[in-house]
Coordinates of C-alpha atoms in Angstrom, one line a residue:
X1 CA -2.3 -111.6 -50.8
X2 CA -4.0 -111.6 -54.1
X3 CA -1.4 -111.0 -56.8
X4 CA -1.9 -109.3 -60.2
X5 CA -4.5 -111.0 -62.4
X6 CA -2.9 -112.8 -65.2
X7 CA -2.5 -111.3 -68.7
X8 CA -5.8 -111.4 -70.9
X9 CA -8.4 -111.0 -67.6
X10 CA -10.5 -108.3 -68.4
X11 CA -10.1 -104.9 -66.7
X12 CA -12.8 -103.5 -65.2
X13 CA -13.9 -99.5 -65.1
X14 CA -16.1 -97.3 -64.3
X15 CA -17.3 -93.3 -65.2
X16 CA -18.1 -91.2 -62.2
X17 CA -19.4 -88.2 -62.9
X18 CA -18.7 -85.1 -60.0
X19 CA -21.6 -85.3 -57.2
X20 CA -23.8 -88.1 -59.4
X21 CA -24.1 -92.0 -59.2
X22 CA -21.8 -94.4 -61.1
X23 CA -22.4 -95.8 -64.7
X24 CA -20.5 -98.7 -65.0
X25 CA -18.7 -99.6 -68.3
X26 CA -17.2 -102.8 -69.5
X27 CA -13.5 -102.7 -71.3
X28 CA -11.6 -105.1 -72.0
X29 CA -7.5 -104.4 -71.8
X30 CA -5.4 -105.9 -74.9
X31 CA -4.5 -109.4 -73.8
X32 CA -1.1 -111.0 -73.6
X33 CA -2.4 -112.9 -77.1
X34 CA -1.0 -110.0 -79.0
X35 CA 2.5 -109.6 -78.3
X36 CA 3.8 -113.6 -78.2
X37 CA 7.1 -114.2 -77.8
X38 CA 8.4 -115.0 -81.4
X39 CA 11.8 -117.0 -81.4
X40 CA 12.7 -116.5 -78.3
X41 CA 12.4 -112.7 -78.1
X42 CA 9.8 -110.6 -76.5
X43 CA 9.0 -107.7 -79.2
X44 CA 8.9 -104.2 -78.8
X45 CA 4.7 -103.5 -78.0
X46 CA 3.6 -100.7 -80.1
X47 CA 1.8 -97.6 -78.0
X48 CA -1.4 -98.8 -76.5
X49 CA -0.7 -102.5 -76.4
X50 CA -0.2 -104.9 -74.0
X51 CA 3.4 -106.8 -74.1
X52 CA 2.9 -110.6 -72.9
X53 CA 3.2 -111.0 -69.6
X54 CA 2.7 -114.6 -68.7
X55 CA 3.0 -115.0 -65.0
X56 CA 1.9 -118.9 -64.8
X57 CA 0.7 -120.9 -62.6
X58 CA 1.7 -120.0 -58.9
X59 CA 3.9 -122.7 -57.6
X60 CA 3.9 -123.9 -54.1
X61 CA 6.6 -121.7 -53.0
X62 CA 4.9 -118.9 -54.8
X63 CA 1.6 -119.7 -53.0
X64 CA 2.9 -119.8 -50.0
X65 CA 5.0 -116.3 -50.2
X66 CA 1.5 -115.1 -51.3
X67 CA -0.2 -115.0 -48.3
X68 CA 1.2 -112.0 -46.8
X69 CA 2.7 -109.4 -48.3
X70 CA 6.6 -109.0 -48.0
X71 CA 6.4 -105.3 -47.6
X72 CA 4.7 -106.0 -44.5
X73 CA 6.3 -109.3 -43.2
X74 CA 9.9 -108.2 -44.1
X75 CA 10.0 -105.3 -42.1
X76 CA 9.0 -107.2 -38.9
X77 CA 10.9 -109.9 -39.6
X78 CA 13.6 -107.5 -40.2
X79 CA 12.9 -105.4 -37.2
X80 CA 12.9 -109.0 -34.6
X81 CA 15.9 -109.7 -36.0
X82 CA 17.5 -106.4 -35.5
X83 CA 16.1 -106.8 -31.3
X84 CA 17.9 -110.1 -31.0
X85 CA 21.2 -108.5 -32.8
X86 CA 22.8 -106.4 -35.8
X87 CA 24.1 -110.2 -37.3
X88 CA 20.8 -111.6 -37.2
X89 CA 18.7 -108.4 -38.5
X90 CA 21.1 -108.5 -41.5
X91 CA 21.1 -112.2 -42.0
X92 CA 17.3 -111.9 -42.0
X93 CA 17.7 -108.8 -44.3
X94 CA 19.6 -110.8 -47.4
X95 CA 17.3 -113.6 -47.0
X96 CA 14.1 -111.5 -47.6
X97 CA 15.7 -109.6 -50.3
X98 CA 17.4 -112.9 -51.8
X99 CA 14.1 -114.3 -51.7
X100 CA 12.2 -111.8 -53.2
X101 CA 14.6 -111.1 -56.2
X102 CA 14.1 -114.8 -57.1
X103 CA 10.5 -114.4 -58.2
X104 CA 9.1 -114.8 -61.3
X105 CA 9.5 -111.6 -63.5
X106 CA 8.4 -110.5 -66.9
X107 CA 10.3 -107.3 -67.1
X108 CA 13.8 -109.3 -66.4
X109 CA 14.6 -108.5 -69.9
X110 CA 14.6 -104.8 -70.0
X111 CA 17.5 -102.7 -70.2
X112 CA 16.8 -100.0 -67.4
X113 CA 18.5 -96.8 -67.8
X114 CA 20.4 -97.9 -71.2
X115 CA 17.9 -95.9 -73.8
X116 CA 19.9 -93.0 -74.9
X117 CA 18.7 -90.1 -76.3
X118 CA 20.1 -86.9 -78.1
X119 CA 21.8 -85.0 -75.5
X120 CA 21.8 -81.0 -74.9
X121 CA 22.7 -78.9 -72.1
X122 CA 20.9 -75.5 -70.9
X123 CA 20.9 -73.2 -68.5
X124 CA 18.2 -72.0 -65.8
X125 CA 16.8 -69.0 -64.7
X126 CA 19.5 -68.9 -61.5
X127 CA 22.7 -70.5 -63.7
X128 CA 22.1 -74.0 -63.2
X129 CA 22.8 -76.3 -65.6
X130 CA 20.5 -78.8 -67.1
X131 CA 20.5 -81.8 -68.5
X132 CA 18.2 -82.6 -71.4
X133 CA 17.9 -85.5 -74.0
X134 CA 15.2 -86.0 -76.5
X135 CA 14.0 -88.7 -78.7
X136 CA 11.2 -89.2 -81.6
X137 CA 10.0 -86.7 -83.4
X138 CA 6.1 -84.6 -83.8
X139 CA 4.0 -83.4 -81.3
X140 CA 5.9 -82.3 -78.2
X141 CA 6.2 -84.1 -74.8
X142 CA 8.0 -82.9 -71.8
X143 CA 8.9 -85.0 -68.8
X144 CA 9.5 -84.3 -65.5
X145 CA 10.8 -87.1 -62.9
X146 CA 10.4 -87.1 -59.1
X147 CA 12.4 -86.7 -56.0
X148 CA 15.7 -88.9 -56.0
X149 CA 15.0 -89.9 -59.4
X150 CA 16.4 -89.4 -62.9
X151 CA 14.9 -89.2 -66.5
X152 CA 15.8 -92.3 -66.9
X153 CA 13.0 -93.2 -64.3
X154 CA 10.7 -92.9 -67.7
X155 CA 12.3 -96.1 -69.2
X156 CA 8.7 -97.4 -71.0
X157 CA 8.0 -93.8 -72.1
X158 CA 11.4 -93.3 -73.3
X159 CA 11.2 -96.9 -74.7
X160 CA 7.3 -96.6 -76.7
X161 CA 6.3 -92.7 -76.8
X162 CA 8.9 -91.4 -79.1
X163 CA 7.6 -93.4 -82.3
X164 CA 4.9 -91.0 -82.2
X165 CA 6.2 -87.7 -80.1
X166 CA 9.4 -85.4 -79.9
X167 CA 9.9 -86.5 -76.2
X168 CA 12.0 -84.0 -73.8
X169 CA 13.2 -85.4 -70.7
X170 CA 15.2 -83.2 -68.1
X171 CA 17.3 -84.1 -64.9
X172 CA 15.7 -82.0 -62.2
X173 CA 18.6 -80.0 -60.3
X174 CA 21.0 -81.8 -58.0
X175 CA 19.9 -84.8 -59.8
X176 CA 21.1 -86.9 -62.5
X177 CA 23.9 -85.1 -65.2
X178 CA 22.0 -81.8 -64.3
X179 CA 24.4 -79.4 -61.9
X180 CA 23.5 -78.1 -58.3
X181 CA 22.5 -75.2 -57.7
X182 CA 25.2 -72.1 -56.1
X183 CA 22.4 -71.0 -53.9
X184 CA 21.4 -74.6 -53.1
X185 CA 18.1 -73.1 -53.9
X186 CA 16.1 -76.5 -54.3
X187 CA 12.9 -74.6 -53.3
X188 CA 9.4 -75.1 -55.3
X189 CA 9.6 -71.9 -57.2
X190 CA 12.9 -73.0 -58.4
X191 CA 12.0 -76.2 -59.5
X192 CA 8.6 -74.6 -61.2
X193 CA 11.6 -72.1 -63.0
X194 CA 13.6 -75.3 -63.9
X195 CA 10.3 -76.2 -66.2
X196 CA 9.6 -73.2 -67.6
X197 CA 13.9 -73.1 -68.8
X198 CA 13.0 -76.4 -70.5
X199 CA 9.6 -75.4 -72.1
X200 CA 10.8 -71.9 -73.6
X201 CA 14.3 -74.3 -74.9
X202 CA 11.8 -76.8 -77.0
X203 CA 10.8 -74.0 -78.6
X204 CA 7.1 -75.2 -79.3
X205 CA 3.9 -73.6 -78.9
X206 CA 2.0 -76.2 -78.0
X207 CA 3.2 -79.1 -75.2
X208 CA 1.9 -81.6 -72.9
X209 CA 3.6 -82.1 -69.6
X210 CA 4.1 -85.5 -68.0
X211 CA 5.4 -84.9 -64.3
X212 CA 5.8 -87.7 -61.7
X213 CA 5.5 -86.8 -57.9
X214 CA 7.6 -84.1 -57.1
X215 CA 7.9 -83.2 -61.1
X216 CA 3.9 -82.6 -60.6
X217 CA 4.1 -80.7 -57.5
X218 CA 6.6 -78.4 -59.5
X219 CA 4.1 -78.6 -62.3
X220 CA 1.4 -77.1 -59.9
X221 CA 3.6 -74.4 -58.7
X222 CA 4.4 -73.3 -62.6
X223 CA 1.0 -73.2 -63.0
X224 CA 0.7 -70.6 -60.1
X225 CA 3.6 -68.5 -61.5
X226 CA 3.3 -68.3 -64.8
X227 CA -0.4 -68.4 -65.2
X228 CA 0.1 -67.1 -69.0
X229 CA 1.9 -70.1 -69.8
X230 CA -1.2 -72.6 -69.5
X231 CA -3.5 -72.7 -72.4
X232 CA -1.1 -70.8 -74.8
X233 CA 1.7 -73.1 -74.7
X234 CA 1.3 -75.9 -72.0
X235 CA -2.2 -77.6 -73.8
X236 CA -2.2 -80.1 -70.9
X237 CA -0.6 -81.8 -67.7
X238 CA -0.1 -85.0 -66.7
X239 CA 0.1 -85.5 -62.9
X240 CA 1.5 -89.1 -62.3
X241 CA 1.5 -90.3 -58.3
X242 CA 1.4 -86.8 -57.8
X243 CA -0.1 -84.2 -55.0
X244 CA -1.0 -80.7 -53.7
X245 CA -0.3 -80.8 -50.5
X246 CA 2.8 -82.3 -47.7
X247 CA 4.1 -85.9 -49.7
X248 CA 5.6 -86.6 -45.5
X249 CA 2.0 -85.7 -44.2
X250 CA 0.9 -88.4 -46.8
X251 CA 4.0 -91.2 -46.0
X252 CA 3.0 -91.1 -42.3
X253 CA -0.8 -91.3 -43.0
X254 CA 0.4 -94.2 -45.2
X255 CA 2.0 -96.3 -42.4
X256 CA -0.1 -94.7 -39.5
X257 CA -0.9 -98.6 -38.4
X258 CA 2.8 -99.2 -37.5
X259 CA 2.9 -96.2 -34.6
X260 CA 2.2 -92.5 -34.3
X261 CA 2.0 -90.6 -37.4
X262 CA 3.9 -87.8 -35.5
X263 CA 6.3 -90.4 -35.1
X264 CA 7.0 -91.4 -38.3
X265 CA 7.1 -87.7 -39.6
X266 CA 9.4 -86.9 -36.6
X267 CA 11.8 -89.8 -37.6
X268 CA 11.9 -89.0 -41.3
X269 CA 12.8 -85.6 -41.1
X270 CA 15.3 -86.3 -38.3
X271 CA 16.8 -88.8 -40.8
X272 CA 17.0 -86.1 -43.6
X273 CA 18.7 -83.8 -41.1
X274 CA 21.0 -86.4 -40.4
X275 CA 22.2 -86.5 -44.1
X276 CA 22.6 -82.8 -44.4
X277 CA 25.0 -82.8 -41.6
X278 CA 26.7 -85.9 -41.9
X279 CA 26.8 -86.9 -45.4
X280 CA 29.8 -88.4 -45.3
X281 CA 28.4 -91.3 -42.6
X282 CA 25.2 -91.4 -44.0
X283 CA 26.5 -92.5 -47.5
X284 CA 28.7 -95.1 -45.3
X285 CA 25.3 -96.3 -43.9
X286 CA 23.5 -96.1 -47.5
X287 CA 26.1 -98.4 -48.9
X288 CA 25.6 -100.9 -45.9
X289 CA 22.0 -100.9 -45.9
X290 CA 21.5 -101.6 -49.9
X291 CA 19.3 -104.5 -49.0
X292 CA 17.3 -102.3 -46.5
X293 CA 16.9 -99.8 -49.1
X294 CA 15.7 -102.7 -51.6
X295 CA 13.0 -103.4 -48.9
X296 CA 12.1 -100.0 -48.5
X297 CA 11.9 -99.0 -52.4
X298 CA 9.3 -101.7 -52.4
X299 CA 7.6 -101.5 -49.9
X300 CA 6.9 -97.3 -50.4
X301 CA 6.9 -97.8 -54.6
X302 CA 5.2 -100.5 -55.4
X303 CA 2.2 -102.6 -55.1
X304 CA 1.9 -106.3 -53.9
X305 CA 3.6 -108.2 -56.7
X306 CA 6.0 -105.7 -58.6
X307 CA 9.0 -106.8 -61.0
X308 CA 12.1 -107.4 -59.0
X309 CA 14.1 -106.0 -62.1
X310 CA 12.0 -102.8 -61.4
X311 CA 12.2 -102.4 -58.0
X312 CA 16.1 -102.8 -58.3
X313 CA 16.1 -100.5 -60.7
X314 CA 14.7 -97.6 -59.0
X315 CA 16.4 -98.9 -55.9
X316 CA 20.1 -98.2 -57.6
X317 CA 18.3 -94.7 -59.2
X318 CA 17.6 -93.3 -55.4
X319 CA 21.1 -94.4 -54.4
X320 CA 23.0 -92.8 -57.3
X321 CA 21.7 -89.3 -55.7
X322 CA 23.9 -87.6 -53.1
X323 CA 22.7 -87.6 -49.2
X324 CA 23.7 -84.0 -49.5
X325 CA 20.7 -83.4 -52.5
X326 CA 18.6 -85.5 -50.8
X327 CA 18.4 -83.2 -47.3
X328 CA 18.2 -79.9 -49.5
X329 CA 15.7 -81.0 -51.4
X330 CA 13.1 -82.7 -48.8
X331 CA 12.7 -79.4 -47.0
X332 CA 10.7 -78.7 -49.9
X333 CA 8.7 -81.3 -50.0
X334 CA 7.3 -80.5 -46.3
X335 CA 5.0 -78.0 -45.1
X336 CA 3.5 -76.8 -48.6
X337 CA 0.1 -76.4 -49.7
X338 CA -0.5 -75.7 -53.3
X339 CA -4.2 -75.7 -52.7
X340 CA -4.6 -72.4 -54.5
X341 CA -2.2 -73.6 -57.3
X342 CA -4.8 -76.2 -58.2
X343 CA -7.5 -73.4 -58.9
X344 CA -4.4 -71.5 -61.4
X345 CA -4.5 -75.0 -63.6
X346 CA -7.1 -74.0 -66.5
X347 CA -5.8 -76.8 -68.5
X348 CA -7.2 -80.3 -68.9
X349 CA -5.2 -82.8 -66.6
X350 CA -5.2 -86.2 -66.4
X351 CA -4.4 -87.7 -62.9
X352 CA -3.0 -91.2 -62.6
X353 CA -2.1 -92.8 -59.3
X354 CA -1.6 -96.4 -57.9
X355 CA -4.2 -97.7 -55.5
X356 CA -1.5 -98.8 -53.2
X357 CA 0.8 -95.7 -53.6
X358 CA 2.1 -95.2 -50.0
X359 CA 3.6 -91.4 -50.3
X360 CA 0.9 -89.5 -52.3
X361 CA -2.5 -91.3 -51.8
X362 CA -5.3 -91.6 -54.3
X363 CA -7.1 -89.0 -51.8
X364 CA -4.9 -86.5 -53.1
X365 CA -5.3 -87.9 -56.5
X366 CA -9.4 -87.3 -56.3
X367 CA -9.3 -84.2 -55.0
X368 CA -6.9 -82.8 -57.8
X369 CA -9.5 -84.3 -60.2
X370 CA -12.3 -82.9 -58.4
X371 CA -10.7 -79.1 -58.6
X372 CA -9.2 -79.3 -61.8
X373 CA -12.2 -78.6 -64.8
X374 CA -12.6 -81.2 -67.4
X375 CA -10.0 -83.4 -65.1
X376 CA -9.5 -87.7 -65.9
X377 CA -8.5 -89.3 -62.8
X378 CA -6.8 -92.9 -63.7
X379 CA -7.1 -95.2 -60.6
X380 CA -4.5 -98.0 -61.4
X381 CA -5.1 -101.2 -59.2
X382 CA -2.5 -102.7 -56.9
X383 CA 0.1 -100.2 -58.4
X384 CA 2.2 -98.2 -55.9
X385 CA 4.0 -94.8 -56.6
X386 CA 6.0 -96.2 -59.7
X387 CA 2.9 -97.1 -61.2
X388 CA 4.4 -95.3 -64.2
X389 CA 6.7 -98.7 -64.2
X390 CA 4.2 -101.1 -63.1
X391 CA 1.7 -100.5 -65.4
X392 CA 3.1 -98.4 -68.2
X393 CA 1.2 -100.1 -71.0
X394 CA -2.1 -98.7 -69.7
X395 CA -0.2 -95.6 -68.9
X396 CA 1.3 -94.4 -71.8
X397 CA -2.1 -96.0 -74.0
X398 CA -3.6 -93.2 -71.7
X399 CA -1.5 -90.5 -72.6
X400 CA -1.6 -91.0 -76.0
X401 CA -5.1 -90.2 -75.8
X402 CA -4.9 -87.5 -73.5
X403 CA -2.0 -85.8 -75.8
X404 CA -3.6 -86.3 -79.0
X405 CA -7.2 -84.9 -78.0
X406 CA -5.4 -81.7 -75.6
X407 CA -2.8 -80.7 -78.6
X408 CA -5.9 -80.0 -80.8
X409 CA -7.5 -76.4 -79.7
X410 CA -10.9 -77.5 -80.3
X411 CA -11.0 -80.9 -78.6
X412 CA -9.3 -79.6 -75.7
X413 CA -11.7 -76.4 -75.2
X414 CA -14.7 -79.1 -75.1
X415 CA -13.0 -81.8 -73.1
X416 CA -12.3 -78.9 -70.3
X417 CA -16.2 -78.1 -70.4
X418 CA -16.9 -82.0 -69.6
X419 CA -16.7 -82.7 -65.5
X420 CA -14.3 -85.0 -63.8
X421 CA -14.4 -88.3 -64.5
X422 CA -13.2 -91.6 -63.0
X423 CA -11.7 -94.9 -64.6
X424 CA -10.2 -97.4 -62.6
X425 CA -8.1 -99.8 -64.3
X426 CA -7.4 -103.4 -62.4
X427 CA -3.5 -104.4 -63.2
X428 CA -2.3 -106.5 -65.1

């Protein structure tokens, strides 16, 4: 397995223009030479810039766990060990996950989850309660997290992006400090009325919307019920490991290789069923299985090589949310097409998605591109579903540009005249 290149190799990209031939274009990412470590402490990298990220020369062990990928060896390690007994399958399980959490990694340092901002509370179209918190001040960002997740999933934005921005972040319902709903309404339209609650409480005309996964499938479906809303006070979206259509039908495509995609789609949702009618034993089983669920966050989140610090951090976000959210909320996320959604988005969007994201594949990704007029689809290289983590530097360096050229009428009414175009980006 080829890890990510080392800081300071040049990232390659590429313009594709909608039904012509490539143009290939050389561009250079900032190098870890900019951001040295300076007594001892790594500084804060200003919007745009690379941090250093030194990952060395491989050692023998680190060769050697190189060959084949861990999401892939783990599990059937994992799974022999579970045939020849429960003792061995978990003894199997810790070593993997011991293993794996030993690795080198440059984002050890980061304090996941402890960036505060100024805290508000406000209250949906049904009665449900949301949580809000906002930081920086200036043109306005609003962020929407994914399934299981918090805003705290935004760590770099929350970290870099407020220096220049009044960045919102929410809690979608069920999830985080935000209450459930009375109705347990966790439905599409809800979630899309969730947004629109947080948009009209910013009280700006103009805003950008950064959504991640299920955030952006909510995204889509505001965009279908409140047409009005796009181009007078939502300028752009954002659409970050994101899709249109089924995220399961996506997951099962994902690990077709392993057995029947009906299979996997039948187990999954037997699983979520499970929860909803047993939380209290599935919660027992979450708690057992925290080294399973490490394996499984990175093997469906992440690309070959992620941070261990980042995996365990979105690893401990999904198990802070309740079984009993979790089965509410995936019925939503299965059996949708928001096909027709895509043709309500007349706003520029750029479309970012790992090349190894697992649950909503870069197929999606294109096709989003390809509908939406005067669309950017960002291909990140050997980034999974979190790419939003594993590369944020190119990330947010792209949103920047995306927020400053949408926010300003002009710029934004001739970028949505320009086709789709493509860049990938190799990681870091």
């Amino acid at each position: 397995m080829a890890g990510k290149g080392t800081a300071g190799r040049a990232a390659r990209s590429a313009v594709e223009r909608a039904g012509r031939g490539r143009n290939p274009v050389a561009r250079k990412k900032p190098t870890a030479r900019d951001s040295r470590q300076r007594s001892g402490r790594v500084p804060r990298p200003r919007v745009g810039e690379r941090s250093a990220r030194r990952k060395g020369t491989p050692t023998a062990v680190h060769r050697a766990a190189q060959r084949t990928p861990l999401t892939v060896r783990g599990v059937g390690l994992l799974a022999g060990g579970l045939l020849l007994g429960v003792g061995a399958g978990v003894t199997l399980e810790r070593a993997l996950v011991g293993r794996d959490r030993r690795r080198e990694d440059p984002e050890a340092g980061e304090a996941f989850g402890g960036i505060r901002g100024a805290p508000a509370k406000l209250t949906s179209h049904d009665g449900t309660r949301l949580y809000v918190e906002e930081l920086g001040q200036g043109p306005c960002l609003v962020f929407a997290h994914g399934f299981s997740l918090t805003q705290d999933a935004w760590h770099y934005q929350r970290r870099d992006l407020p220096e220049r921005y009044r960045c919102v972040f929410y809690d979608q319902r069920g999830h985080g400090r935000s209450g459930r709903p009375r109705g347990n309404d966790y439905s599409l339209e809800a979630l899309a009325g969730d947004l629109k609650a947080v948009l009209d409480w910013t009280g700006e005309e103009r805003v950008v919307v950064v959504a991640h996964s299920m955030g952006g499938i909510a995204s889509l479906q505001f965009a279908e019920l409140f047409p009005e809303e796009l181009g007078s006070r939502v300028a752009g979206l954002v659409l970050v490991g994101s899709t249109y259509v089924d995220t399961v039908r996506g997951m099962t495509a994902a690990v077709s290789a392993w057995g029947s995609a009906w299979a996997q789609r039948t187990l999954i949702t037997g699983a979520f069923r499970f929860m909803g009618q047993d939380p209290v034993r599935a919660n027992q089983l979450r708690r057992r299985g925290s080294d399973l669920g490490y394996l499984g966050t990175r093997l469906f989140g992440f690309g070959s090589n992620p941070s261990p610090s980042q995996v365990a951090f979105i690893d401990q976000t999904l198990a802070g949310t309740d079984v009993e959210v979790w089965a509410k909320v995936f019925p939503s996320l299965v059996d949708f097409d928001l096909s027709e959604s895509l043709e309500a988005v007349s706003v520029p969007a750029l479309v970012a998605v790992g090349d190894k994201d697992r649950l909503t594949p870069p197929t999606a990704a294109r096709h989003m591109a390809d509908t939406i007029p005067g669309s950017r689809l960002l291909i990140l290289e050997d980034a999974g579903h979190c790419a939003f983590l594993e590369e944020h530097e190119v990330l947010n360096a792209e949103i920047v540009a995306f927020a400053d050229e949408v926010l300003v009428p002009a710029k934004a009414a001739a970028r949505k005249r320009r086709r789709t175009s493509v860049r990938r980006v190799k990681g870091s």
